[in-house]
Amino acid sequence: MAETKPVFLVIGAGAGIGGHAAKRFAAGGYHAVLARRSDEDGLARLVGEIENAGGSASGVLLNASEDGAIEDLVARIESDIGPIDSALYNLGAQIGNRTLHDTPHKTFELGWRLGCYGVFRLAHAMFPAMVERGKGSLLVTSATAAVRGNAGQHSHAAAMGGRRMLCQTLNAEFGPQGVHVAHVVVDGPVRSPDTLVKLLGDKWDAFEAAKGEEGIIDPAVLAETYWHLAQQPRNCWSHELDVRPFNDVPWWNDNPDPTINSRAGKPGFAGPGE
Amino acid sequence: MAETKPVFLVIGAGAGIGGHAAKRFAAGGYHAVLARRSDEDGLARLVGEIENAGGSASGVLLNASEDGAIEDLVARIESDIGPIDSALYNLGAQIGNRTLHDTPHKTFELGWRLGCYGVFRLAHAMFPAMVERGKGSLLVTSATAAVRGNAGQHSHAAAMGGRRMLCQTLNAEFGPQGVHVAHVVVDGPVRSPDTLVKLLGDKWDAFEAAKGEEGIIDPAVLAETYWHLAQQPRNCWSHELDVRPFNDVPWWNDNPDPTINSRAGKPGFAGPGE
Amino acid sequence: MAETKPVFLVIGAGAGIGGHAAKRFAAGGYHAVLARRSDEDGLARLVGEIENAGGSASGVLLNASEDGAIEDLVARIESDIGPIDSALYNLGAQIGNRTLHDTPHKTFELGWRLGCYGVFRLAHAMFPAMVERGKGSLLVTSATAAVRGNAGQHSHAAAMGGRRMLCQTLNAEFGPQGVHVAHVVVDGPVRSPDTLVKLLGDKWDAFEAAKGEEGIIDPAVLAETYWHLAQQPRNCWSHELDVRPFNDVPWWNDNPDPTINSRAGKPGFAGPGE
Amino acid sequence: MAETKPVFLVIGAGAGIGGHAAKRFAAGGYHAVLARRSDEDGLARLVGEIENAGGSASGVLLNASEDGAIEDLVARIESDIGPIDSALYNLGAQIGNRTLHDTPHKTFELGWRLGCYGVFRLAHAMFPAMVERGKGSLLVTSATAAVRGNAGQHSHAAAMGGRRMLCQTLNAEFGPQGVHVAHVVVDGPVRSPDTLVKLLGDKWDAFEAAKGEEGIIDPAVLAETYWHLAQQPRNCWSHELDVRPFNDVPWWNDNPDPTINSRAGKPGFAGPGE
């Protein structure tokens, strides 16, 4: 079907980041394989949109936390569709803020399965062929929780912190073999129809009004950055970068508005001195 | 047995860091509970040494990766010995450098079970009583792999990166409730009879000669820092710190010796310029 | 005067961190030299308190931003009092939050002179003798601005960011020669009579009521951590650590209270997903 | 001259990163203003190359460490050429590895003037008009020394550490006003004719043979990443990213080759355990 096209595999291909990345890579000449857990109709719609735009794509339902599922998918693509040139691991493990008491052991483990173990499994299955071809890339959508652990984020932060370190070990071993691993810290809200928009429901309009249209990441725009990363010649690769809307507060900053900053003026107090 | 003494629990109580921490806390008036996976004789010897020095201690064999084991131990201590005031999670997940290919899925999962999930389980079981008492501390021996992922460290770094973020989420929720969580990055070799010394075997003498006696962390010295952390009044708590011998190269530095530094002169080349 | 005592030099010796560190080291057997820019009476009072407690101390007024001032002081101490064993650089460069427009070039430069260049000058003057003696320590009181740049902190953060990297380069060169450099990120308000208490004036009581007595760092407590750092045997040195009150929000965390957190729920929105 | 074109200003426009960035922005429709300290012929050659390729450019000699020089240049461009839409601060402060003893005070200060203060001065002069227009970007070529201080890098690391924190404070204040600040950590050698190639001289061929052609950053490739950053729509801005060749060792990693890694096996020794 897509014999002459390089394959771009998206694990976690909803209508937001994953779907838009698939569209961007398809527009750039890739055959996109979109994998997601559920919503066969939504999946077919995304594939259809890519094909209507003249691109090549296929879709598959995938329970990434199931043993063997990722491995089988990679094997099937390599044998039936073509060599995977680039992949995007776009599964999250966000379950909202929960106290430790309200974070059951099974939940914590599932967070790890989706947030960290899945990246390991994808790399394990996919990298050998990339190494043989001396070429490939793995993009990983990550979250602020990979670099700091907020209250209530036990499961998510532990999974994402592991994910980030794993991306470093993968890069250390596979970079010199030609496989580009990039870890992207998405530090702001994303206009994702299947997640954020759905989650907010009736509150979306108020949310958008408060943030402003440009205060929410457009997944089509983020897809351009993913495309740029995957196309960087290997003399100049980026391993880690952050993205957020211009008017958002980066994770390392206090909110400058003293009315909503519990630490207003703190820098004025904390410094050494006398 | 130790009714009037606060309890210090060590999970991972070998003759190195864990055992010395137990001795230090016992010397400071705690009843030390030493838990380790195997070597009943070694365990009895440590308990004996503490008792001979006039301290109070007890030992227990524990398979920390087994479901319910940590939870049962905490419950038994609280009911049979006394309130746990401080604990040290001292289990590692280091398995040496292995390629991704030589890192089986079960190995990666076990790394997470010991390196990350065990901290979650200990906190889950132990913190409610500490919160009720408004007081407690959890010290976590961590590794350089928690802050950067070296080649060959897939399993270890993913586990430790998760551990570090988890310590931040635990601190965020439980610090304000009086529970002190401290994450210690041990960035150098430790004179641990049950691990490093045993591992090196015949090569120990050459290793020690190369490093120098003071080039290897003395676990009794590190135990003083653990004691200091656990005794910090709550107006001034440390959450994260590093330790290494004076003559070691911190993880973030290149080795300054150009004969063994593949990036010798790199800083001179890398800077912006023209 | 203090011939047989090792000297502890404090640059920035007000009644808060600097003065309490001087008291702690004097109690531990050091002769403390307290240097500060102004307030001869306050200085004499601190020296008197140390002497009344049976310790040994002397005071000197010092304009640390003046060329040659630090260098002269170090030379005079070494020749007239005794070898400097430990020093604390406790000068800040905090000027409160100011827009870039309201940060004059001279202000930015002065921030650098006090916040970064002074550490360089102190090390330049003091380390050669320490290296000759194979022993010494430099403690540096630092601020959150050393690890992240908040809005309005142009001058302070640029100075402190430089200070932190300088502490790393000093450690890299001088650690193996026996000189211990420790960089302490003070990430919370300090009960400093000459700075925070004076600055808040009438508002102090309300501030203390809001934070709680234990929600403000007691400089005497922080001094114990400084003492611990300076006394670490050289097989186990810490280079960087943080301190803050138990109920404060670490710099990397959002405030968990949704009513004062502009990013409330952000983690739930930002994660990768679909 | 370039009335209808947006202006791209490069401070530090040699034949490497700066010149190639100028070419890329000129190719994208900007008028490039190239500023460098010396070599009028080299400057004219770069301008000529851009014009021959159909682009628009002008060159100017600039001593960036001179008071008023950057400010005057910005004012002249805004009045004589056109509004500055994007700028690249591409001046380094690398002077090679020097001990503290061999780092004179004037050298340390000059490092700060070029490495940190110059960014402050450029932003001070250039941002008000950008804020008024609600649009602009400042790209900053930075170095590994901004994130860790290696031995011998006192001057460079202190300057770059300050630069990085300053970029964060500038982003915090000006991002919400529409000005994009991006800090790029160049963590590898760059094929820069005016710096690295010249510096290595006869040794260049051996260096290139050792690294491999793709083991050295091509400034034309890095320029594409700069272009991407400057063109990111404001709903999805990157603030910090790293770049290095595929076969280079990232700054946070030990060299995996045990024959040239002084810490070979260290991860196996350092972990907590027992």
PDB file of N, CA, C and O in Angstrom, chain A residues 89 91-95 107-120 140-143 145-149 153-167 183, chain B residues 108 112 116-117 120 157-166 169, chain C residues 272:
ATOM      1  N   TYR A  89       5.515   8.586  20.325  1.00  0.00           N
ATOM      2  CA  TYR A  89       4.836   7.984  21.469  1.00  0.00           C
ATOM      3  C   TYR A  89       4.056   9.091  22.146  1.00  0.00           C
ATOM      4  O   TYR A  89       4.635   9.997  22.739  1.00  0.00           O
ATOM      5  N   LEU A  91       1.189   8.658  24.219  1.00  0.00           N
ATOM      6  CA  LEU A  91       0.274   8.247  25.287  1.00  0.00           C
ATOM      7  C   LEU A  91       0.614   8.976  26.580  1.00  0.00           C
ATOM      8  O   LEU A  91       1.783   9.063  26.960  1.00  0.00           O
ATOM      9  N   GLY A  92      -0.397   9.442  27.250  1.00  0.00           N
ATOM     10  CA  GLY A  92      -0.201  10.085  28.545  1.00  0.00           C
ATOM     11  C   GLY A  92      -0.620   9.152  29.663  1.00  0.00           C
ATOM     12  O   GLY A  92      -1.064   8.021  29.434  1.00  0.00           O
ATOM     13  N   ALA A  93      -0.444   9.649  30.858  1.00  0.00           N
ATOM     14  CA  ALA A  93      -0.839   8.857  32.020  1.00  0.00           C
ATOM     15  C   ALA A  93      -1.456   9.785  33.059  1.00  0.00           C
ATOM     16  O   ALA A  93      -1.470   9.484  34.244  1.00  0.00           O
ATOM     17  N   GLN A  94      -1.972  10.901  32.553  1.00  0.00           N
ATOM     18  CA  GLN A  94      -2.550  11.904  33.439  1.00  0.00           C
ATOM     19  C   GLN A  94      -3.901  11.420  33.947  1.00  0.00           C
ATOM     20  O   GLN A  94      -4.743  11.000  33.155  1.00  0.00           O
ATOM     21  N   ILE A  95      -4.090  11.450  35.256  1.00  0.00           N
ATOM     22  CA  ILE A  95      -5.389  11.054  35.804  1.00  0.00           C
ATOM     23  C   ILE A  95      -5.952  12.140  36.698  1.00  0.00           C
ATOM     24  O   ILE A  95      -6.856  11.908  37.495  1.00  0.00           O
ATOM     25  N   THR A 107      -3.553   1.842  40.069  1.00  0.00           N
ATOM     26  CA  THR A 107      -3.502   3.080  39.291  1.00  0.00           C
ATOM     27  C   THR A 107      -2.068   3.525  39.078  1.00  0.00           C
ATOM     28  O   THR A 107      -1.671   3.935  37.977  1.00  0.00           O
ATOM     29  N   PHE A 108      -1.290   3.450  40.152  1.00  0.00           N
ATOM     30  CA  PHE A 108       0.124   3.835  40.064  1.00  0.00           C
ATOM     31  C   PHE A 108       0.843   2.930  39.058  1.00  0.00           C
ATOM     32  O   PHE A 108       1.639   3.405  38.243  1.00  0.00           O
ATOM     33  N   GLU A 109       0.523   1.659  39.103  1.00  0.00           N
ATOM     34  CA  GLU A 109       1.177   0.731  38.180  1.00  0.00           C
ATOM     35  C   GLU A 109       0.749   0.987  36.735  1.00  0.00           C
ATOM     36  O   GLU A 109       1.578   0.966  35.819  1.00  0.00           O
ATOM     37  N   LEU A 110      -0.533   1.260  36.542  1.00  0.00           N
ATOM     38  CA  LEU A 110      -1.000   1.529  35.179  1.00  0.00           C
ATOM     39  C   LEU A 110      -0.344   2.788  34.624  1.00  0.00           C
ATOM     40  O   LEU A 110      -0.015   2.873  33.438  1.00  0.00           O
ATOM     41  N   GLY A 111      -0.179   3.793  35.492  1.00  0.00           N
ATOM     42  CA  GLY A 111       0.526   5.009  35.073  1.00  0.00           C
ATOM     43  C   GLY A 111       1.900   4.663  34.534  1.00  0.00           C
ATOM     44  O   GLY A 111       2.313   5.148  33.469  1.00  0.00           O
ATOM     45  N   TRP A 112       2.608   3.810  35.253  1.00  0.00           N
ATOM     46  CA  TRP A 112       3.929   3.387  34.792  1.00  0.00           C
ATOM     47  C   TRP A 112       3.849   2.601  33.492  1.00  0.00           C
ATOM     48  O   TRP A 112       4.641   2.804  32.578  1.00  0.00           O
ATOM     49  N   ARG A 113       2.857   1.709  33.378  1.00  0.00           N
ATOM     50  CA  ARG A 113       2.728   0.891  32.161  1.00  0.00           C
ATOM     51  C   ARG A 113       2.553   1.768  30.921  1.00  0.00           C
ATOM     52  O   ARG A 113       3.188   1.537  29.889  1.00  0.00           O
ATOM     53  N   LEU A 114       1.696   2.779  31.031  1.00  0.00           N
ATOM     54  CA  LEU A 114       1.429   3.623  29.872  1.00  0.00           C
ATOM     55  C   LEU A 114       2.489   4.711  29.710  1.00  0.00           C
ATOM     56  O   LEU A 114       2.869   5.078  28.610  1.00  0.00           O
ATOM     57  N   GLY A 115       2.948   5.238  30.850  1.00  0.00           N
ATOM     58  CA  GLY A 115       3.802   6.420  30.787  1.00  0.00           C
ATOM     59  C   GLY A 115       5.267   6.103  30.575  1.00  0.00           C
ATOM     60  O   GLY A 115       5.997   6.916  30.007  1.00  0.00           O
ATOM     61  N   CYS A 116       5.711   4.958  31.030  1.00  0.00           N
ATOM     62  CA  CYS A 116       7.142   4.671  30.995  1.00  0.00           C
ATOM     63  C   CYS A 116       7.446   3.333  30.298  1.00  0.00           C
ATOM     64  O   CYS A 116       8.233   3.278  29.362  1.00  0.00           O
ATOM     65  N   TYR A 117       6.786   2.287  30.736  1.00  0.00           N
ATOM     66  CA  TYR A 117       7.059   0.952  30.205  1.00  0.00           C
ATOM     67  C   TYR A 117       6.741   0.886  28.705  1.00  0.00           C
ATOM     68  O   TYR A 117       7.444   0.229  27.939  1.00  0.00           O
ATOM     69  N   GLY A 118       5.705   1.565  28.288  1.00  0.00           N
ATOM     70  CA  GLY A 118       5.329   1.559  26.872  1.00  0.00           C
ATOM     71  C   GLY A 118       6.424   2.129  25.977  1.00  0.00           C
ATOM     72  O   GLY A 118       6.640   1.645  24.856  1.00  0.00           O
ATOM     73  N   VAL A 119       7.114   3.143  26.450  1.00  0.00           N
ATOM     74  CA  VAL A 119       8.218   3.713  25.675  1.00  0.00           C
ATOM     75  C   VAL A 119       9.340   2.684  25.557  1.00  0.00           C
ATOM     76  O   VAL A 119       9.926   2.490  24.485  1.00  0.00           O
ATOM     77  N   PHE A 120       9.617   2.022  26.682  1.00  0.00           N
ATOM     78  CA  PHE A 120      10.632   0.957  26.676  1.00  0.00           C
ATOM     79  C   PHE A 120      10.259  -0.129  25.675  1.00  0.00           C
ATOM     80  O   PHE A 120      11.089  -0.578  24.873  1.00  0.00           O
ATOM     81  N   VAL A 140       8.814  11.772  21.596  1.00  0.00           N
ATOM     82  CA  VAL A 140       8.024  11.443  22.773  1.00  0.00           C
ATOM     83  C   VAL A 140       7.350  12.702  23.299  1.00  0.00           C
ATOM     84  O   VAL A 140       8.023  13.656  23.704  1.00  0.00           O
ATOM     85  N   THR A 141       6.023  12.716  23.226  1.00  0.00           N
ATOM     86  CA  THR A 141       5.259  13.796  23.844  1.00  0.00           C
ATOM     87  C   THR A 141       5.342  13.601  25.346  1.00  0.00           C
ATOM     88  O   THR A 141       4.939  12.562  25.862  1.00  0.00           O
ATOM     89  N   SER A 142       5.883  14.588  26.036  1.00  0.00           N
ATOM     90  CA  SER A 142       5.972  14.424  27.469  1.00  0.00           C
ATOM     91  C   SER A 142       5.303  15.607  28.163  1.00  0.00           C
ATOM     92  O   SER A 142       4.683  16.448  27.508  1.00  0.00           O
ATOM     93  N   ALA A 143       5.400  15.639  29.460  1.00  0.00           N
ATOM     94  CA  ALA A 143       4.633  16.610  30.219  1.00  0.00           C
ATOM     95  C   ALA A 143       5.520  17.250  31.270  1.00  0.00           C
ATOM     96  O   ALA A 143       6.610  16.767  31.571  1.00  0.00           O
ATOM     97  N   ALA A 145       5.227  17.118  34.214  1.00  0.00           N
ATOM     98  CA  ALA A 145       5.448  16.175  35.311  1.00  0.00           C
ATOM     99  C   ALA A 145       6.737  15.384  35.139  1.00  0.00           C
ATOM    100  O   ALA A 145       7.196  14.743  36.085  1.00  0.00           O
ATOM    101  N   ALA A 146       7.332  15.434  33.958  1.00  0.00           N
ATOM    102  CA  ALA A 146       8.617  14.745  33.757  1.00  0.00           C
ATOM    103  C   ALA A 146       9.764  15.500  34.411  1.00  0.00           C
ATOM    104  O   ALA A 146      10.825  14.930  34.647  1.00  0.00           O
ATOM    105  N   VAL A 147       9.560  16.787  34.689  1.00  0.00           N
ATOM    106  CA  VAL A 147      10.650  17.590  35.257  1.00  0.00           C
ATOM    107  C   VAL A 147      10.371  18.130  36.655  1.00  0.00           C
ATOM    108  O   VAL A 147      11.258  18.675  37.300  1.00  0.00           O
ATOM    109  N   ARG A 148       9.157  18.000  37.138  1.00  0.00           N
ATOM    110  CA  ARG A 148       8.852  18.370  38.525  1.00  0.00           C
ATOM    111  C   ARG A 148       7.586  17.647  38.961  1.00  0.00           C
ATOM    112  O   ARG A 148       6.689  17.419  38.147  1.00  0.00           O
ATOM    113  N   GLY A 149       7.537  17.323  40.224  1.00  0.00           N
ATOM    114  CA  GLY A 149       6.406  16.579  40.747  1.00  0.00           C
ATOM    115  C   GLY A 149       5.481  17.450  41.569  1.00  0.00           C
ATOM    116  O   GLY A 149       5.791  17.786  42.704  1.00  0.00           O
ATOM    117  N   GLN A 153       0.188  14.500  41.870  1.00  0.00           N
ATOM    118  CA  GLN A 153       0.628  13.895  40.622  1.00  0.00           C
ATOM    119  C   GLN A 153       1.480  12.638  40.836  1.00  0.00           C
ATOM    120  O   GLN A 153       2.349  12.330  40.025  1.00  0.00           O
ATOM    121  N   HIS A 154       1.260  11.941  41.945  1.00  0.00           N
ATOM    122  CA  HIS A 154       2.121  10.796  42.270  1.00  0.00           C
ATOM    123  C   HIS A 154       2.294   9.844  41.089  1.00  0.00           C
ATOM    124  O   HIS A 154       3.408   9.519  40.681  1.00  0.00           O
ATOM    125  N   SER A 155       1.187   9.393  40.558  1.00  0.00           N
ATOM    126  CA  SER A 155       1.246   8.398  39.497  1.00  0.00           C
ATOM    127  C   SER A 155       1.837   8.984  38.224  1.00  0.00           C
ATOM    128  O   SER A 155       2.715   8.394  37.587  1.00  0.00           O
ATOM    129  N   HIS A 156       1.356  10.156  37.850  1.00  0.00           N
ATOM    130  CA  HIS A 156       1.769  10.771  36.595  1.00  0.00           C
ATOM    131  C   HIS A 156       3.242  11.171  36.616  1.00  0.00           C
ATOM    132  O   HIS A 156       4.001  10.890  35.685  1.00  0.00           O
ATOM    133  N   ALA A 157       3.656  11.826  37.697  1.00  0.00           N
ATOM    134  CA  ALA A 157       5.037  12.322  37.761  1.00  0.00           C
ATOM    135  C   ALA A 157       6.031  11.161  37.845  1.00  0.00           C
ATOM    136  O   ALA A 157       7.102  11.209  37.225  1.00  0.00           O
ATOM    137  N   ALA A 158       5.700  10.133  38.612  1.00  0.00           N
ATOM    138  CA  ALA A 158       6.623   8.994  38.702  1.00  0.00           C
ATOM    139  C   ALA A 158       6.777   8.342  37.328  1.00  0.00           C
ATOM    140  O   ALA A 158       7.880   7.933  36.942  1.00  0.00           O
ATOM    141  N   ALA A 159       5.685   8.270  36.575  1.00  0.00           N
ATOM    142  CA  ALA A 159       5.761   7.666  35.237  1.00  0.00           C
ATOM    143  C   ALA A 159       6.558   8.562  34.286  1.00  0.00           C
ATOM    144  O   ALA A 159       7.403   8.088  33.520  1.00  0.00           O
ATOM    145  N   MET A 160       6.295   9.852  34.343  1.00  0.00           N
ATOM    146  CA  MET A 160       6.931  10.774  33.400  1.00  0.00           C
ATOM    147  C   MET A 160       8.407  11.006  33.746  1.00  0.00           C
ATOM    148  O   MET A 160       9.241  11.176  32.865  1.00  0.00           O
ATOM    149  N   GLY A 161       8.717  11.030  35.030  1.00  0.00           N
ATOM    150  CA  GLY A 161      10.122  11.159  35.424  1.00  0.00           C
ATOM    151  C   GLY A 161      10.927   9.964  34.934  1.00  0.00           C
ATOM    152  O   GLY A 161      12.063  10.107  34.465  1.00  0.00           O
ATOM    153  N   GLY A 162      10.322   8.776  35.016  1.00  0.00           N
ATOM    154  CA  GLY A 162      10.975   7.595  34.470  1.00  0.00           C
ATOM    155  C   GLY A 162      11.111   7.689  32.960  1.00  0.00           C
ATOM    156  O   GLY A 162      12.139   7.351  32.380  1.00  0.00           O
ATOM    157  N   ARG A 163      10.070   8.178  32.316  1.00  0.00           N
ATOM    158  CA  ARG A 163      10.074   8.342  30.860  1.00  0.00           C
ATOM    159  C   ARG A 163      11.224   9.241  30.415  1.00  0.00           C
ATOM    160  O   ARG A 163      11.926   8.937  29.455  1.00  0.00           O
ATOM    161  N   ARG A 164      11.403  10.335  31.134  1.00  0.00           N
ATOM    162  CA  ARG A 164      12.457  11.274  30.715  1.00  0.00           C
ATOM    163  C   ARG A 164      13.842  10.645  30.848  1.00  0.00           C
ATOM    164  O   ARG A 164      14.670  10.753  29.942  1.00  0.00           O
ATOM    165  N   MET A 165      14.105   9.997  31.966  1.00  0.00           N
ATOM    166  CA  MET A 165      15.407   9.362  32.129  1.00  0.00           C
ATOM    167  C   MET A 165      15.601   8.255  31.093  1.00  0.00           C
ATOM    168  O   MET A 165      16.690   8.072  30.563  1.00  0.00           O
ATOM    169  N   LEU A 166      14.529   7.529  30.794  1.00  0.00           N
ATOM    170  CA  LEU A 166      14.614   6.488  29.780  1.00  0.00           C
ATOM    171  C   LEU A 166      14.956   7.089  28.417  1.00  0.00           C
ATOM    172  O   LEU A 166      15.761   6.526  27.661  1.00  0.00           O
ATOM    173  N   CYS A 167      14.350   8.217  28.087  1.00  0.00           N
ATOM    174  CA  CYS A 167      14.684   8.869  26.810  1.00  0.00           C
ATOM    175  C   CYS A 167      16.170   9.228  26.783  1.00  0.00           C
ATOM    176  O   CYS A 167      16.810   9.149  25.728  1.00  0.00           O
ATOM    177  N   HIS A 183      12.593  14.315  23.370  1.00  0.00           N
ATOM    178  CA  HIS A 183      11.648  14.351  24.484  1.00  0.00           C
ATOM    179  C   HIS A 183      11.094  15.777  24.576  1.00  0.00           C
ATOM    180  O   HIS A 183      11.822  16.722  24.849  1.00  0.00           O
TER     181      HIS A 183
ATOM    182  N   PHE B 108      13.372  -4.831  33.465  1.00  0.00           N
ATOM    183  CA  PHE B 108      12.945  -3.429  33.497  1.00  0.00           C
ATOM    184  C   PHE B 108      11.821  -3.250  34.520  1.00  0.00           C
ATOM    185  O   PHE B 108      11.816  -2.284  35.296  1.00  0.00           O
ATOM    186  N   TRP B 112      11.707  -1.133  38.249  1.00  0.00           N
ATOM    187  CA  TRP B 112      10.658  -0.214  38.686  1.00  0.00           C
ATOM    188  C   TRP B 112      10.065  -0.648  40.025  1.00  0.00           C
ATOM    189  O   TRP B 112       9.828   0.180  40.908  1.00  0.00           O
ATOM    190  N   CYS B 116      11.123   2.300  42.320  1.00  0.00           N
ATOM    191  CA  CYS B 116      10.109   3.365  42.335  1.00  0.00           C
ATOM    192  C   CYS B 116       8.842   2.943  43.092  1.00  0.00           C
ATOM    193  O   CYS B 116       8.396   3.627  44.004  1.00  0.00           O
ATOM    194  N   TYR B 117       8.302   1.801  42.715  1.00  0.00           N
ATOM    195  CA  TYR B 117       7.042   1.347  43.294  1.00  0.00           C
ATOM    196  C   TYR B 117       7.190   1.115  44.800  1.00  0.00           C
ATOM    197  O   TYR B 117       6.278   1.391  45.580  1.00  0.00           O
ATOM    198  N   PHE B 120       6.667   4.246  46.714  1.00  0.00           N
ATOM    199  CA  PHE B 120       5.228   4.537  46.733  1.00  0.00           C
ATOM    200  C   PHE B 120       4.530   3.687  47.793  1.00  0.00           C
ATOM    201  O   PHE B 120       3.726   4.188  48.600  1.00  0.00           O
ATOM    202  N   ALA B 157      17.860   3.924  35.406  1.00  0.00           N
ATOM    203  CA  ALA B 157      17.551   5.350  35.287  1.00  0.00           C
ATOM    204  C   ALA B 157      16.035   5.574  35.229  1.00  0.00           C
ATOM    205  O   ALA B 157      15.519   6.528  35.815  1.00  0.00           O
ATOM    206  N   ALA B 158      15.319   4.713  34.518  1.00  0.00           N
ATOM    207  CA  ALA B 158      13.862   4.878  34.453  1.00  0.00           C
ATOM    208  C   ALA B 158      13.266   4.735  35.854  1.00  0.00           C
ATOM    209  O   ALA B 158      12.346   5.458  36.235  1.00  0.00           O
ATOM    210  N   ALA B 159      13.798   3.793  36.632  1.00  0.00           N
ATOM    211  CA  ALA B 159      13.290   3.595  37.997  1.00  0.00           C
ATOM    212  C   ALA B 159      13.640   4.782  38.889  1.00  0.00           C
ATOM    213  O   ALA B 159      12.807   5.279  39.653  1.00  0.00           O
ATOM    214  N   MET B 160      14.880   5.251  38.784  1.00  0.00           N
ATOM    215  CA  MET B 160      15.323   6.326  39.664  1.00  0.00           C
ATOM    216  C   MET B 160      14.733   7.684  39.272  1.00  0.00           C
ATOM    217  O   MET B 160      14.442   8.517  40.124  1.00  0.00           O
ATOM    218  N   GLY B 161      14.564   7.897  37.979  1.00  0.00           N
ATOM    219  CA  GLY B 161      13.906   9.127  37.539  1.00  0.00           C
ATOM    220  C   GLY B 161      12.481   9.196  38.067  1.00  0.00           C
ATOM    221  O   GLY B 161      12.003  10.258  38.495  1.00  0.00           O
ATOM    222  N   GLY B 162      11.791   8.060  38.051  1.00  0.00           N
ATOM    223  CA  GLY B 162      10.454   8.008  38.630  1.00  0.00           C
ATOM    224  C   GLY B 162      10.512   8.233  40.130  1.00  0.00           C
ATOM    225  O   GLY B 162       9.679   8.944  40.699  1.00  0.00           O
ATOM    226  N   ARG B 163      11.495   7.639  40.783  1.00  0.00           N
ATOM    227  CA  ARG B 163      11.670   7.801  42.229  1.00  0.00           C
ATOM    228  C   ARG B 163      11.834   9.280  42.612  1.00  0.00           C
ATOM    229  O   ARG B 163      11.217   9.751  43.559  1.00  0.00           O
ATOM    230  N   ARG B 164      12.641   9.972  41.850  1.00  0.00           N
ATOM    231  CA  ARG B 164      12.886  11.381  42.189  1.00  0.00           C
ATOM    232  C   ARG B 164      11.605  12.221  42.049  1.00  0.00           C
ATOM    233  O   ARG B 164      11.283  13.018  42.923  1.00  0.00           O
ATOM    234  N   MET B 165      10.892  12.043  40.948  1.00  0.00           N
ATOM    235  CA  MET B 165       9.652  12.800  40.777  1.00  0.00           C
ATOM    236  C   MET B 165       8.641  12.414  41.855  1.00  0.00           C
ATOM    237  O   MET B 165       7.916  13.262  42.378  1.00  0.00           O
ATOM    238  N   LEU B 166       8.604  11.137  42.226  1.00  0.00           N
ATOM    239  CA  LEU B 166       7.703  10.699  43.284  1.00  0.00           C
ATOM    240  C   LEU B 166       8.075  11.361  44.614  1.00  0.00           C
ATOM    241  O   LEU B 166       7.191  11.778  45.376  1.00  0.00           O
ATOM    242  N   THR B 169       6.488  14.696  44.529  1.00  0.00           N
ATOM    243  CA  THR B 169       5.035  14.726  44.752  1.00  0.00           C
ATOM    244  C   THR B 169       4.710  14.384  46.202  1.00  0.00           C
ATOM    245  O   THR B 169       3.767  14.946  46.777  1.00  0.00           O
TER     246      THR B 169
ATOM    247  N   PRO C 272       0.273  14.652  27.528  1.00  0.00           N
ATOM    248  CA  PRO C 272       0.038  14.068  26.220  1.00  0.00           C
ATOM    249  C   PRO C 272      -1.145  13.151  26.361  1.00  0.00           C
ATOM    250  O   PRO C 272      -1.490  12.723  27.462  1.00  0.00           O
TER     251      PRO C 272
END
